[in-house]
Amino acid sequence: MSVDGWHTLLVLGGIRSGKSEFAESLVADAPTVRYVATAPAGDPEDTEWATRLAAHRARRPGSWSTEETAADPGRLVEVIAAAGPNETLLVDDLGGWVTVLLDPAHQPADDTATIAELAAAVRASTARLVLVSPEVGLSLVPTTPLGRAFTDALGATNRAVADACDAVALVVAGQTAWLKPATPAAPAHAVPPAATSPEATSPEAVPADLGAGDVTLPEVLTPAAAPVPAPETSSRPGTGDWAAPTMALPMIATGLVIQPGMELPMPDDYTGPQAVDRLATLDIPGAGLGVLEQVVGFAAATQGTSAPRPWDSVRVLLIKGDHEGGASAGAAPGESARRARQARAGRGALARLAAENRAGLQIVEAPSSAPMEDGPALSADEVEAALRYGWRLAEQAADAGVQLLVLAACGAGAEAAAAAVLAATAGAEPPTVLGRVVTEQGEIDDTAWMVRCAAVRDALHRTRRSAREAKDVLAELGGGDIALATGVLLGATARKVPVLLDGPVGTAAAMVSRDLAGQARHWCLLPDHGGRPGVRLAADVLGLTPLVDLRLDLGEGATALAALPLLRSALTLAATLPVHPSLGGPDDEGGTDERTGDDGRDAGRTEDEPDFAEPEPAGPGPTTIGADEPVSPGRRAD
């Protein structure tokens, strides 16, 4: 499984085009790669050919293994057919394979049948497979019979393998053009008129035809910070206007297959500890950053640098997905829809905190989940659709330059569904991980809590003999919101975007995602467990240490946003403070290091990054999105 949706890929290119280097870069994140070398050894006296082979070998990491198939053209088919779903194969190249195929030592033979067998093996392969091949169709027709036989056989091979692969790329002069699937141009998207009814302002649901190319993802809202009222008018509430959507991307059918054992990227193992060690050298009074050192280490590992920068571009994904039956006992009818409309209008705790953090807000409606005590919460097809839709939401955010995602949720019955997932994946007792039910009046509803516990108990009893695979848990117990959140976590991991979690839906999704891709949990940060027992247990199982203990209960996602300024402050200090004078930093009077001439102000900053400017005095004016682009209410933030 690759991070770009393809499963099998053919890389074409001319001589010295860079096709092999490009193919190698596609599998660089895989922990192990089996390199299948097809070229024969050649003439021992041909030093130039030997030099080429040596250069190919030198580029391969030490963790890769090499398998030679030049002795038998049928061996390549056997290797591809035997590769399992957790393996990564790089075949370089099919030109060498055709050379062996046409060798008189392997004739007479039915070359057409052998090529067809290769294409069938590629089409049926469950491994992550990259094949490299020379593109000979652009050259002149050879003048010799042997040359024509080679180009004809290689051309037939390329056509058959290209038809069998999920994706095909052509490399010319080091530049890559994707031939399959072709990416259509984004259609023109008009800003919708202001909605005047609850139906018009409801979140966009996960479409049934998820794989279609014309499906549009939900709009991304940019909240404006509420104005601080003057003392004499402190009773007048702020309105918090919103800008128009910043983008609308088409849904492209990529052939994405989400399955257990996916090989997704891991954060950098070295830069995290380096960044924490570097903190000991900074000119910090007192004992330092305390538990916030974890934030610095996390940001360094996910950014791949020992001097991480604060997250500038943040997006909140608010998932609204209701659960029917006993899971939603005690929830006011229509409350989740009201919360979603409230967030879209720029009101409520989540929207206000998003505005204060200059974060975008995207509201997504997950499929409604059937009563889990009576039957599956979702069908298998709905689970697949929700996973892929969540993955695409993360891809959209990464393409827009988002550096941090915050997972939020507001569905009725979500906490009970999360408790069921925890019971199924971690062996928890439902009453111990299911939080108390609080009514709109702030009262504890123990009767509703017991109904929720009974629903989870009955659902677990119903599925006691069912499989506990990730997709089975989502279909039977998790429902639409947790399935969609799982897809978001997997997509964010694939695109190396860290995610803040703070509630039951996010942590339940993290529990499920570890069975699909164990790397996903390493891209998650838990600022606070919010006093929720289920979140606390999931954090312990996942190895996520809560940073603070605010015990806020403002809705899932709000706690993470409330803690975000503190996390950013820690990263700002780590990136900008100079080295202590005793270790060669500037002295108390702003002098320079006599050994280097450095005044310490460039600590943690790259060469092309300017010094921080003095802050401008606060004054009236529109909320700004970028450094020099004001955005007034109702204006699109492009």
XYZ file of C-alpha atoms in Angstrom:
638
model
C 0.000 0.000 0.000
C 1.510 3.312 -0.993
C 0.850 6.694 0.491
C -0.532 8.065 -2.794
C -3.317 5.578 -3.265
C -1.672 3.261 -5.777
C -0.915 -0.362 -5.084
C 1.124 -1.298 -8.171
C 3.054 1.248 -10.247
C 4.950 1.194 -13.552
C 7.689 3.819 -13.985
C 8.671 4.433 -17.615
C 11.549 6.548 -18.887
C 14.360 6.794 -21.376
C 18.040 6.186 -20.840
C 19.485 8.386 -18.061
C 16.056 9.937 -17.508
C 16.102 9.430 -13.731
C 13.455 6.720 -13.743
C 15.316 4.417 -11.361
C 16.040 7.187 -8.850
C 12.372 8.208 -8.933
C 11.211 4.641 -8.376
C 13.614 4.240 -5.473
C 12.315 7.436 -3.870
C 8.763 6.054 -3.911
C 9.672 3.186 -1.598
C 12.251 5.022 0.518
C 9.874 5.104 3.518
C 9.361 1.328 3.529
C 11.185 -0.417 6.390
C 12.326 -3.225 4.072
C 12.407 -3.474 0.290
C 13.156 -6.476 -1.905
C 15.054 -5.217 -4.946
C 14.500 -7.536 -7.909
C 17.399 -7.208 -10.352
C 16.599 -8.535 -13.826
C 19.682 -7.548 -15.845
C 22.167 -10.256 -16.839
C 25.755 -9.913 -15.683
C 26.973 -8.977 -19.157
C 30.464 -9.122 -20.614
C 33.102 -9.203 -17.819
C 35.289 -6.888 -19.917
C 32.523 -4.270 -20.266
C 33.679 -1.966 -17.460
C 31.147 0.749 -18.309
C 28.240 -1.647 -17.795
C 29.778 -2.938 -14.581
C 30.108 0.652 -13.360
C 26.406 1.250 -13.986
C 25.441 -1.836 -12.032
C 27.728 -0.814 -9.173
C 26.126 2.639 -9.050
C 22.679 1.057 -8.744
C 23.879 -1.179 -5.925
C 25.490 1.723 -4.070
C 22.191 3.662 -3.980
C 20.327 0.866 -2.222
C 20.003 1.199 1.567
C 21.494 -1.511 3.708
C 18.038 -2.656 4.821
C 17.118 -3.685 1.264
C 17.590 -7.226 0.038
C 18.404 -8.118 -3.564
C 17.075 -10.990 -5.645
C 18.508 -11.846 -9.076
C 16.127 -13.249 -11.722
C 18.376 -13.121 -14.808
C 18.841 -16.872 -14.924
C 15.166 -17.602 -15.681
C 12.537 -15.176 -17.096
C 9.812 -17.129 -15.286
C 11.423 -16.405 -11.930
C 10.172 -12.786 -11.940
C 6.567 -13.978 -12.211
C 7.123 -16.367 -9.298
C 8.626 -13.639 -7.089
C 5.755 -11.229 -7.714
C 3.108 -13.911 -7.201
C 4.646 -15.059 -3.904
C 5.008 -11.573 -2.376
C 2.650 -10.916 0.544
C 0.593 -7.805 1.382
C 3.199 -6.523 3.853
C 6.090 -6.701 1.366
C 7.500 -3.996 -0.912
C 9.073 -4.988 -4.243
C 11.082 -2.834 -6.646
C 11.692 -4.446 -10.043
C 14.437 -2.755 -12.085
C 13.998 -3.202 -14.946
C 11.729 -4.880 -17.476
C 14.187 -4.154 -20.279
C 16.655 -6.561 -18.686
C 13.854 -9.084 -18.256
C 12.962 -8.902 -21.968
C 16.639 -9.314 -22.847
C 16.723 -12.572 -20.899
C 13.375 -13.594 -22.363
C 14.718 -13.277 -25.937
C 18.009 -14.996 -25.150
C 18.457 -18.005 -27.463
C 19.158 -20.096 -24.373
C 15.485 -19.696 -23.397
C 14.081 -20.337 -26.867
C 11.917 -21.681 -28.312
C 9.269 -20.240 -26.009
C 5.903 -18.528 -26.233
C 6.959 -14.967 -25.404
C 3.405 -13.655 -25.654
C 2.201 -16.129 -23.045
C 5.110 -15.283 -20.729
C 4.313 -11.561 -20.962
C 0.654 -12.311 -20.239
C 1.694 -14.326 -17.164
C 3.738 -11.377 -15.922
C 0.812 -8.977 -16.364
C -1.523 -11.383 -14.558
C 0.902 -11.673 -11.641
C 1.135 -7.880 -11.388
C -2.654 -7.512 -11.486
C -3.140 -10.129 -8.758
C -0.284 -8.955 -6.555
C -1.114 -7.963 -2.962
C 2.337 -6.463 -2.339
C 3.389 -2.866 -2.831
C 4.987 -3.218 -6.248
C 7.034 -0.754 -8.336
C 8.307 -1.791 -11.757
C 10.807 0.201 -13.853
C 10.981 -0.124 -17.625
C 12.613 1.701 -20.550
C 10.211 3.560 -22.835
C 11.255 2.582 -26.386
C 8.171 3.711 -28.278
C 9.598 7.169 -29.027
C 12.689 5.988 -30.906
C 13.168 5.036 -34.547
C 12.329 1.548 -35.729
C 15.537 -0.515 -35.397
C 17.209 -1.582 -38.603
C 18.143 -5.077 -37.401
C 15.829 -8.038 -36.829
C 17.125 -8.516 -33.296
C 16.583 -4.846 -32.475
C 13.031 -4.946 -33.827
C 12.280 -8.125 -31.855
C 13.493 -6.412 -28.661
C 11.468 -3.221 -29.123
C 8.361 -5.185 -30.093
C 8.624 -7.457 -27.046
C 9.391 -4.586 -24.667
C 6.574 -2.485 -26.116
C 4.132 -5.373 -25.636
C 5.423 -5.881 -22.090
C 5.021 -2.207 -21.203
C 1.466 -2.110 -22.544
C 0.432 -5.269 -20.695
C 2.026 -4.226 -17.386
C 0.694 -0.667 -17.648
C -2.809 -2.047 -18.098
C -2.356 -4.252 -15.011
C -0.933 -1.511 -12.751
C -2.932 0.974 -10.700
C -0.711 3.867 -11.792
C 1.832 4.676 -14.499
C 4.436 7.460 -14.419
C 6.709 8.701 -17.210
C 10.058 10.266 -16.275
C 11.625 12.619 -18.831
C 14.800 14.564 -18.019
C 14.218 14.009 -14.322
C 10.635 15.342 -14.489
C 7.694 13.066 -13.718
C 4.368 13.008 -15.570
C 1.584 10.789 -14.246
C -0.124 8.918 -17.072
C -2.481 6.750 -15.015
C -4.665 7.702 -13.314
C -4.867 11.025 -15.110
C -5.687 13.832 -12.672
C -8.569 15.968 -14.016
C -8.476 19.697 -13.644
C -10.431 21.040 -10.711
C -13.823 22.323 -11.869
C -14.712 25.938 -11.415
C -16.310 26.363 -8.032
C -18.578 29.233 -7.233
C -18.990 30.438 -3.689
C -22.478 29.374 -2.584
C -24.889 32.088 -1.542
C -25.508 32.689 2.118
C -27.709 29.988 3.572
C -30.977 30.973 5.146
C -32.303 27.659 6.430
C -30.997 24.924 8.738
C -30.935 22.496 5.832
C -28.778 24.822 3.762
C -26.245 25.211 6.555
C -25.992 21.560 7.553
C -22.585 19.875 7.226
C -21.843 17.946 4.075
C -22.316 14.219 4.467
C -20.027 11.480 3.216
C -21.350 10.858 -0.325
C -22.470 7.417 -1.341
C -20.577 7.680 -4.654
C -17.297 8.353 -2.881
C -15.140 7.109 -5.712
C -16.666 9.452 -8.276
C -14.443 12.169 -9.667
C -16.929 15.028 -9.206
C -17.514 14.729 -5.450
C -16.483 17.865 -3.575
C -15.046 17.894 -0.080
C -16.620 20.128 2.570
C -15.708 23.777 2.547
C -12.979 25.037 4.840
C -14.107 27.955 6.989
C -11.755 30.586 8.356
C -13.135 31.942 11.629
C -12.631 35.557 12.588
C -11.720 36.226 16.200
C -14.540 37.725 18.226
C -13.917 41.398 19.052
C -13.125 42.156 22.670
C -15.931 44.472 23.894
C -15.152 47.727 25.665
C -15.930 47.816 29.388
C -18.971 50.042 28.958
C -20.509 47.689 26.409
C -19.354 44.412 27.885
C -22.875 42.979 27.774
C -22.972 43.020 23.981
C -21.858 39.665 22.591
C -19.528 39.436 19.601
C -20.799 38.050 16.357
C -17.703 36.294 15.004
C -18.257 36.548 11.260
C -16.770 33.943 8.935
C -14.992 34.241 5.638
C -16.048 32.357 2.548
C -14.624 28.867 1.923
C -10.944 28.848 1.104
C -11.002 25.948 -1.330
C -13.065 23.169 -2.842
C -11.215 20.154 -4.234
C -12.695 17.427 -6.445
C -12.783 13.861 -5.188
C -10.538 11.795 -7.446
C -10.853 8.030 -7.758
C -7.335 6.897 -6.824
C -7.973 3.238 -6.301
C -7.028 3.635 -2.647
C -7.143 0.378 -0.703
C -6.960 0.621 3.096
C -5.951 -2.681 4.612
C -4.116 -4.063 7.653
C -0.341 -3.915 7.659
C 0.053 -0.740 5.607
C 3.581 0.675 5.487
C 3.240 4.373 6.320
C 5.964 6.856 7.331
C 7.323 7.115 10.852
C 8.502 10.326 12.539
C 12.259 10.895 12.578
C 13.883 8.766 15.290
C 16.849 11.084 15.754
C 15.665 14.689 15.571
C 13.242 14.340 18.491
C 15.883 13.394 21.069
C 18.303 15.901 19.519
C 15.785 18.699 19.977
C 15.195 17.753 23.625
C 18.945 17.574 24.279
C 19.361 20.960 22.623
C 16.989 22.519 25.175
C 19.606 21.948 27.886
C 21.946 24.354 26.078
C 19.495 27.258 25.810
C 19.525 30.335 28.013
C 16.424 29.431 30.025
C 16.044 30.568 33.635
C 14.911 27.878 36.008
C 14.440 24.190 35.231
C 13.205 24.694 31.690
C 10.060 23.608 29.867
C 9.104 20.661 32.077
C 6.559 18.341 30.447
C 6.425 20.646 27.426
C 9.751 19.172 26.385
C 7.591 16.372 24.981
C 5.991 18.886 22.625
C 9.392 19.973 21.359
C 10.470 16.368 20.827
C 7.195 15.502 19.076
C 7.362 18.535 16.776
C 11.014 17.869 15.976
C 10.347 14.247 15.066
C 7.317 15.040 12.920
C 9.019 18.015 11.220
C 12.309 16.169 10.747
C 14.483 18.878 12.304
C 16.153 19.354 15.680
C 14.961 22.996 15.712
C 11.184 22.693 15.118
C 9.054 25.727 14.409
C 5.615 26.527 15.874
C 2.688 25.285 13.791
C 1.460 28.204 11.693
C -1.266 26.560 9.624
C -3.797 24.602 11.695
C -7.074 23.021 10.616
C -9.862 21.662 12.835
C -11.905 18.761 11.452
C -15.291 18.655 13.201
C -16.937 15.260 12.580
C -20.658 15.088 13.210
C -21.981 11.539 13.287
C -24.975 10.356 15.308
C -25.530 6.874 16.754
C -29.047 5.515 17.063
C -30.332 3.277 19.815
C -29.213 3.132 23.424
C -25.828 4.692 22.668
C -27.438 8.127 22.445
C -29.611 7.815 25.568
C -29.843 11.144 27.347
C -28.836 13.200 24.308
C -31.231 15.956 23.322
C -32.763 15.354 19.859
C -31.048 17.447 17.195
C -28.360 18.700 19.584
C -25.441 17.540 17.440
C -26.905 19.199 14.337
C -27.345 22.409 16.318
C -23.720 22.284 17.440
C -22.567 21.795 13.859
C -24.652 24.747 12.647
C -23.367 26.804 15.543
C -19.765 26.065 14.596
C -20.455 26.883 10.952
C -21.891 30.244 12.015
C -18.784 31.049 14.048
C -20.386 30.667 17.469
C -19.727 28.270 20.331
C -16.582 27.227 22.176
C -14.949 25.293 19.330
C -15.394 28.066 16.761
C -14.217 30.787 19.158
C -11.105 28.838 20.093
C -10.419 28.085 16.431
C -10.626 31.799 15.710
C -8.234 32.672 18.533
C -5.762 30.125 17.177
C -6.168 31.373 13.563
C -7.223 27.853 12.597
C -9.456 26.809 9.729
C -12.554 24.761 10.501
C -13.986 22.025 8.299
C -17.309 20.437 9.245
C -18.024 16.928 7.976
C -21.109 14.791 8.507
C -20.357 11.108 8.886
C -22.921 8.392 8.055
C -25.487 7.800 10.799
C -24.885 4.593 12.729
C -27.585 2.006 13.372
C -28.217 0.710 16.927
C -25.164 -1.413 17.658
C -27.047 -3.561 20.146
C -29.372 -4.778 17.360
C -26.945 -5.239 14.462
C -23.960 -3.754 12.652
C -23.638 0.011 13.035
C -22.474 0.319 9.410
C -22.266 -1.875 6.354
C -18.875 -2.953 5.032
C -19.244 -0.623 2.042
C -20.039 2.316 4.307
C -16.925 1.607 6.363
C -14.767 1.590 3.235
C -16.347 4.825 2.034
C -15.853 6.556 5.382
C -12.215 5.453 5.625
C -11.417 6.692 2.144
C -13.272 9.948 2.692
C -11.348 10.624 5.893
C -8.074 9.851 4.115
C -8.996 12.318 1.370
C -9.781 15.025 3.938
C -6.270 14.631 5.350
C -4.807 14.733 1.841
C -6.688 17.941 1.112
C -5.309 19.520 4.264
C -1.750 18.472 3.422
C -2.087 19.804 -0.129
C -3.233 23.142 1.324
C -0.097 23.394 3.476
C -1.752 22.553 6.801
C 0.916 21.745 9.389
C -1.325 20.451 12.191
C -4.759 18.829 12.338
C -7.086 18.957 15.354
C -9.691 16.182 15.489
C -13.059 17.283 16.915
C -16.460 15.551 17.134
C -20.013 16.367 18.188
C -22.164 13.292 17.455
C -24.878 11.892 19.724
C -23.866 8.553 21.201
C -20.237 8.898 20.122
C -18.851 8.279 23.598
C -20.757 5.008 23.948
C -19.527 3.841 20.536
C -15.969 4.735 21.545
C -16.411 2.740 24.763
C -17.522 -0.265 22.718
C -14.450 0.072 20.499
C -12.204 0.258 23.568
C -13.858 -2.816 25.039
C -13.338 -4.725 21.797
C -9.750 -3.619 21.143
C -8.333 -3.246 24.662
C -10.512 -5.586 26.727
C -11.947 -2.756 28.827
C -15.093 -3.088 30.916
C -17.699 -0.705 29.424
C -18.801 0.887 32.740
C -15.197 1.820 33.531
C -14.618 3.719 30.273
C -18.059 5.264 29.753
C -18.296 8.785 31.159
C -21.271 10.150 33.071
C -24.212 11.583 31.115
C -24.739 15.300 31.717
C -28.043 16.867 30.683
C -28.512 20.304 29.122
C -29.281 21.614 32.595
C -25.936 20.350 33.913
C -27.429 17.475 35.900
C -26.101 13.898 36.053
C -28.458 11.433 34.349
C -27.597 8.026 35.782
C -30.572 6.361 34.075
C -29.282 7.383 30.635
C -25.801 6.198 31.622
C -27.171 2.758 32.495
C -29.013 2.571 29.167
C -25.765 3.369 27.353
C -23.889 0.738 29.338
C -26.567 -1.814 28.480
C -26.353 -0.945 24.775
C -22.578 -1.440 24.779
C -22.938 -4.677 26.778
C -25.530 -6.076 24.366
C -23.457 -5.062 21.339
C -20.395 -6.829 22.735
C -22.470 -9.916 23.493
C -23.915 -9.903 19.977
C -20.422 -9.728 18.431
C -18.674 -12.054 20.881
C -17.904 -14.557 18.107
C -17.255 -11.958 15.401
C -13.823 -11.113 14.083
C -11.957 -8.331 15.847
C -10.210 -6.991 12.752
C -10.159 -3.207 12.423
C -12.854 -2.919 9.754
C -15.051 -5.443 11.549
C -14.879 -3.396 14.760
C -15.792 -0.240 12.858
C -18.713 -1.913 11.114
C -20.128 -3.686 14.169
C -19.449 -1.098 16.885
C -17.595 2.046 15.839
C -19.921 3.584 13.307
C -19.481 6.394 10.821
C -17.739 9.059 12.905
C -15.039 6.753 14.268
C -14.516 5.186 10.816
C -14.124 8.603 9.225
C -11.763 9.725 12.002
C -9.703 6.572 11.441
C -9.345 7.474 7.780
C -8.215 10.977 8.757
C -5.507 9.585 11.037
C -4.257 7.194 8.352
C -4.258 9.882 5.675
C -2.485 12.329 7.971
C 0.150 9.709 8.761
C 0.673 9.035 5.080
C 1.224 12.741 4.430
C 3.287 13.291 7.613
C 0.824 15.712 9.226
C 0.631 15.530 13.052
C -2.767 15.358 14.751
C -3.979 16.623 18.142
C -6.461 14.336 19.931
C -8.426 15.033 23.098
C -11.675 13.064 23.033
C -13.271 9.618 22.750
C -13.800 9.612 18.964
C -10.196 10.530 18.209
C -8.668 8.086 20.655
C -11.005 5.267 19.570
C -9.970 5.951 15.978
C -6.325 5.800 17.054
C -6.976 2.402 18.650
C -8.447 1.087 15.406
C -5.809 2.696 13.173
C -2.969 0.899 14.971
C -4.298 -2.377 13.520
C -4.264 -0.895 10.012
C -0.973 1.003 10.276
C 0.967 0.897 13.523
C 2.788 4.098 12.583
C -0.350 6.247 12.958
C -0.199 6.617 16.745
C 3.288 8.125 16.534
C 1.847 11.131 14.662
C -0.710 11.848 17.426
C -0.321 14.165 20.410
C -2.700 14.207 23.376
C -2.682 17.591 25.168
C -5.207 16.509 27.834
C -7.510 13.582 28.584
C -10.276 15.955 29.748
C -11.120 13.760 32.728
C -12.706 11.145 30.454
C -11.957 7.578 31.611
C -12.071 6.136 28.092
C -9.593 8.685 26.782
C -7.304 8.009 29.741
C -7.310 4.250 29.061
C -6.785 4.648 25.305
C -3.878 7.013 25.949
C -2.264 4.419 28.201
C -2.652 1.673 25.587
C -1.395 3.897 22.768
C 1.537 5.229 24.756
C 0.307 8.832 24.578
C 1.135 10.879 27.673
C -1.291 13.771 28.339
C 0.635 17.025 28.677
C -1.714 18.968 30.946
C -4.636 18.248 33.234
C -7.074 21.079 32.527
C -10.162 18.832 32.771
C -12.050 21.051 30.368
C -15.348 19.664 29.104
C -16.144 21.952 26.180
C -16.671 19.278 23.551
C -14.163 17.117 21.723
C -11.486 19.250 20.065
C -11.932 22.329 22.267
C -9.458 21.174 24.903
C -6.741 20.713 22.288
C -7.408 24.201 20.927
C -7.333 25.667 24.436
C -3.905 24.103 25.022
C -2.531 24.961 21.564
C -1.202 28.461 22.487
C 0.803 26.878 25.301
C 2.255 24.290 22.910
C 3.131 26.985 20.392
C 4.816 29.040 23.098
C 7.063 26.119 24.000
C 8.075 25.684 20.361
C 8.694 29.419 19.978
C 11.040 29.428 22.968
C 12.856 26.334 21.744
C 13.332 27.859 18.304
C 14.361 31.400 19.232
C 16.199 31.402 22.575
C 20.002 31.750 22.318
C 22.547 29.375 23.751
C 23.529 30.005 27.377
C 26.627 32.257 27.750
C 28.499 29.524 29.596
C 28.163 27.361 26.474
C 29.276 30.018 24.029
C 26.104 32.107 23.733
C 25.894 35.891 24.030
C 26.622 37.511 27.385
C 24.194 39.578 29.446
C 25.106 42.760 27.548
C 24.346 41.315 24.151
C 27.964 40.587 23.205
C 29.001 38.008 20.699
C 30.716 34.719 21.057
C 34.430 35.444 20.733
C 34.995 32.118 19.002
C 32.299 32.446 16.341
C 31.200 36.074 16.318
C 27.612 34.898 16.758
C 25.296 36.982 18.921
C 22.992 33.993 19.509
C 19.948 35.520 17.827
C 19.994 32.989 15.005
C 19.529 29.997 17.304
C 17.119 27.547 15.736
C 16.608 29.640 12.598
C 17.377 28.690 9.012
C 19.549 30.814 6.750
C 16.711 32.204 4.678
C 14.506 33.110 7.641
C 14.474 36.750 8.793
C 14.777 37.923 12.362
C 11.533 38.345 14.228
C 10.148 41.844 13.796
C 9.021 43.914 16.727
C 5.270 43.465 17.300
C 3.021 46.145 15.916
C 0.725 47.950 18.357
C -2.749 46.447 18.345
C -5.337 48.541 16.617
C -8.660 48.382 14.850
C -8.939 46.656 11.522
C -9.978 43.399 9.870
C -8.708 40.021 10.985
C -5.673 38.942 8.976
C -5.011 35.483 7.628
C -1.493 35.933 6.265
C 1.314 38.323 7.011
C -0.009 41.066 4.767
C -3.466 40.020 3.551
C -6.443 41.320 5.539
C -9.640 39.326 5.284
C -12.895 41.101 5.920
C -16.099 39.240 6.806
C -17.537 37.403 3.829
C -14.359 37.616 1.746
C -12.740 34.454 0.381
C -9.364 33.661 1.958
C -7.382 32.423 -0.992
